[in-house]
XYZ file of C-alpha atoms in Angstrom:
270
model
C 119.262 109.299 77.197
C 120.521 105.593 76.728
C 121.441 103.694 79.418
C 124.749 102.217 77.672
C 126.591 103.348 74.117
C 128.914 101.472 71.801
C 130.503 98.265 73.056
C 133.917 99.782 71.657
C 134.514 101.819 74.774
C 135.969 99.997 77.558
C 133.876 99.008 80.762
C 135.572 100.117 83.766
C 132.997 99.375 86.140
C 132.077 95.487 83.915
C 133.636 93.748 86.965
C 131.341 95.459 89.620
C 128.090 95.015 87.530
C 129.592 90.911 87.317
C 129.622 91.016 90.900
C 127.349 88.172 93.006
C 123.936 89.502 93.346
C 124.236 93.272 91.387
C 122.563 91.569 88.221
C 119.659 90.065 90.048
C 119.207 93.362 92.120
C 119.651 95.608 88.969
C 116.653 94.207 86.872
C 114.604 93.722 89.977
C 114.622 97.721 90.620
C 114.653 98.450 86.855
C 111.542 96.405 86.735
C 109.868 98.521 89.415
C 111.119 101.774 88.122
C 109.714 100.853 84.418
C 105.987 100.257 86.081
C 106.234 103.695 87.945
C 107.315 105.208 84.909
C 104.241 103.535 82.950
C 101.816 104.786 85.313
C 98.663 106.115 83.243
C 98.696 109.084 85.689
C 102.223 110.399 84.421
C 100.537 111.039 80.731
C 99.138 114.427 82.507
C 100.294 114.986 85.514
C 104.113 113.980 85.568
C 105.473 117.116 86.419
C 103.392 117.077 89.947
C 104.732 113.565 90.823
C 108.381 114.890 89.959
C 108.132 117.932 92.093
C 106.398 115.969 95.147
C 109.616 113.370 94.458
C 111.853 116.304 94.708
C 110.042 117.675 97.879
C 109.976 114.581 99.605
C 113.489 113.375 98.731
C 115.123 116.823 100.083
C 113.297 116.478 103.238
C 114.876 112.495 103.215
C 118.386 113.464 102.514
C 118.321 116.469 105.217
C 117.038 114.041 107.736
C 120.157 111.380 107.172
C 122.444 114.591 107.733
C 120.452 115.123 111.335
C 117.775 118.059 110.302
C 114.331 117.834 111.907
C 111.745 118.847 109.764
C 108.296 117.312 108.455
C 106.778 117.489 104.960
C 104.158 119.898 106.591
C 106.642 122.523 107.611
C 108.643 122.296 104.188
C 105.089 122.796 102.419
C 104.002 125.547 104.808
C 107.372 127.298 103.798
C 108.568 127.308 108.066
C 112.198 125.881 106.875
C 114.982 127.367 108.847
C 117.531 124.676 109.278
C 120.572 125.066 106.808
C 120.437 121.531 105.877
C 117.131 121.552 104.535
C 117.455 124.850 102.936
C 120.226 123.081 100.714
C 118.742 120.338 100.026
C 115.695 122.231 99.012
C 117.845 124.409 96.936
C 119.553 120.999 94.910
C 116.082 119.961 94.206
C 114.887 122.858 92.712
C 118.263 123.112 90.420
C 118.528 119.342 89.851
C 117.355 119.524 86.436
C 119.593 121.673 85.156
C 122.391 120.183 85.940
C 121.176 116.700 83.455
C 123.549 117.906 80.310
C 126.346 119.182 82.408
C 127.125 116.231 84.467
C 128.796 114.194 82.113
C 130.645 116.695 80.562
C 131.993 118.893 83.170
C 131.498 117.218 86.308
C 133.733 119.378 87.994
C 131.572 122.156 87.506
C 128.468 120.338 88.248
C 129.532 119.136 91.596
C 130.877 122.324 92.657
C 127.298 123.737 92.264
C 125.855 120.826 94.358
C 127.941 121.922 97.004
C 127.717 125.558 96.454
C 123.452 124.847 96.676
C 123.724 122.727 99.738
C 126.292 124.895 101.918
C 125.238 128.021 100.233
C 123.961 129.128 104.274
C 126.589 126.911 106.092
C 130.207 127.619 105.141
C 131.997 130.666 104.096
C 131.861 132.151 100.813
C 135.390 130.826 99.689
C 134.567 127.552 100.846
C 131.822 126.924 98.596
C 132.172 124.375 95.315
C 136.112 124.031 96.998
C 137.208 120.777 97.715
C 138.318 120.747 101.585
C 141.981 121.657 102.523
C 144.112 120.026 104.789
C 143.602 120.488 108.491
C 139.532 121.344 107.867
C 136.752 119.844 109.456
C 134.722 116.986 108.184
C 131.221 116.112 109.259
C 130.415 112.770 109.710
C 126.752 112.163 110.940
C 126.879 108.407 109.321
C 129.777 107.700 111.766
C 131.732 106.300 108.618
C 135.428 106.683 110.246
C 137.930 108.459 109.179
C 138.349 110.274 105.357
C 140.785 110.572 103.018
C 143.616 113.315 103.181
C 142.724 116.543 101.737
C 145.189 115.307 98.535
C 144.040 111.586 98.547
C 140.220 113.078 98.065
C 141.583 114.860 95.405
C 143.042 112.200 93.625
C 139.987 109.978 93.960
C 138.020 112.878 92.630
C 140.027 112.628 89.383
C 139.603 109.395 89.159
C 135.657 109.923 89.917
C 135.345 112.566 86.680
C 137.245 109.951 84.837
C 134.473 107.664 85.346
C 131.998 110.088 85.179
C 133.451 110.969 81.587
C 133.267 107.566 80.363
C 130.209 105.955 78.525
C 129.539 102.208 79.497
C 127.323 99.620 78.938
C 127.448 99.119 82.317
C 123.776 99.896 83.864
C 122.642 103.392 85.308
C 122.384 101.425 88.712
C 125.681 100.591 88.958
C 126.960 103.665 88.037
C 125.126 105.876 90.551
C 125.606 103.668 93.510
C 129.776 104.118 92.572
C 129.199 107.776 92.582
C 127.159 107.860 95.454
C 129.443 105.244 97.420
C 132.623 107.443 96.313
C 131.489 110.819 97.526
C 130.607 109.341 100.942
C 133.773 107.907 101.055
C 135.826 110.812 99.618
C 133.864 113.485 101.689
C 135.335 116.094 99.365
C 133.980 119.451 100.557
C 133.934 118.613 104.551
C 130.232 120.046 105.286
C 127.212 118.497 102.777
C 128.868 115.781 101.557
C 126.055 113.714 101.959
C 123.747 116.168 100.253
C 125.917 115.871 97.785
C 126.634 112.432 97.059
C 122.792 111.640 97.181
C 121.916 114.351 94.809
C 124.736 113.042 92.508
C 123.186 109.528 92.736
C 120.028 110.548 91.526
C 121.304 112.881 88.984
C 123.165 109.774 87.760
C 120.132 107.866 87.404
C 118.153 110.498 85.229
C 121.114 111.577 83.269
C 121.861 107.645 82.319
C 118.128 107.377 81.449
C 116.697 105.159 84.209
C 114.604 108.110 85.448
C 114.511 110.424 82.759
C 111.740 112.419 84.235
C 113.486 112.244 87.670
C 110.465 110.924 89.645
C 112.114 108.213 91.765
C 112.666 109.320 95.456
C 115.991 107.524 96.055
C 117.019 109.759 99.079
C 113.887 108.683 100.656
C 114.703 105.140 100.317
C 118.162 105.528 102.126
C 116.226 107.102 104.745
C 113.939 103.861 104.785
C 116.541 101.721 105.008
C 118.906 104.200 107.345
C 119.860 101.670 109.791
C 121.426 99.794 106.943
C 123.075 102.823 104.987
C 126.111 103.421 107.096
C 126.993 99.493 107.690
C 126.851 99.371 103.702
C 129.020 102.290 103.049
C 131.585 100.847 105.712
C 131.547 97.850 103.524
C 131.929 99.614 100.490
C 134.740 101.826 101.950
C 136.433 98.409 103.143
C 136.841 97.774 98.976
C 136.216 94.125 98.763
C 134.184 92.771 96.561
C 131.753 91.669 98.993
C 131.430 94.847 100.234
C 131.457 96.588 97.212
C 128.561 94.101 95.780
C 126.711 94.702 99.285
C 126.799 98.224 98.641
C 125.578 98.210 95.030
C 122.640 95.854 96.317
C 121.873 98.240 98.979
C 121.538 101.047 96.597
C 119.233 99.047 94.386
C 116.991 98.406 97.435
C 117.034 101.838 98.185
C 116.130 103.337 94.835
C 113.345 100.627 94.661
C 111.805 101.827 98.028
C 111.900 105.226 96.637
C 110.146 104.072 93.286
C 107.672 102.213 95.526
C 106.883 105.864 97.054
C 106.433 107.639 93.796
C 103.911 105.223 92.937
C 102.144 105.744 95.833
C 101.810 109.255 94.955
C 100.883 108.248 91.709
C 98.078 106.650 93.211
C 97.277 109.060 95.498
C 96.803 111.583 92.086
C 94.868 109.386 90.267
C 92.364 108.949 93.651
C 92.428 112.803 93.518
């Protein structure tokens, strides 16, 4: 799917795409992702790279939630932590949500949370936005989240954003999706797993990474010391904070693309 559509459709994110530093960060990231997509090994081993990326992304995303698990344990099937089990379920089903994401984002987001939290919350809470007074996990120490009513209102805005087809680069849209979900923390448990999956899903659906090769979650783990501060800058809502968040997300995607390039080279060497 192309990253852009008709110019007649208003661009709700165009001002963000034009903030200082964003265009250069987007271009640098797109160049590296294109290099990955052009790797010769993908002609016959694309599915292997995508699978490895999914596993490594799940491990990294769970680690950012506080889970302690190694890739060796994942490969051996020795997975007991609810966070890594949720991340692996998300990775296994992400590709089935690509078409649903722009058409029914509410449904797709509910499914992501159901996959993330199946072993962690009550059945009635799966896929259901949090209610007032319910506990909100905060592994990144972002601080207070919006009220349940405030979160619901912001989610509606996010659904509108996802339904719009604009000329704004996929990297900008995916960063805003990730940032909004982390700021809203709509479910209370597993929000980080959902937000990072939604970022990756947006990159796939909007055409930057159509085969889901980029380990963007690992990029955030690589830059984990910057992750929380960048998010808090986004949550402050200033143009500077939003621009720095988008640039940070571009760097994380670059780190994820670099990791997948290393996977390609390892497969090439046999």
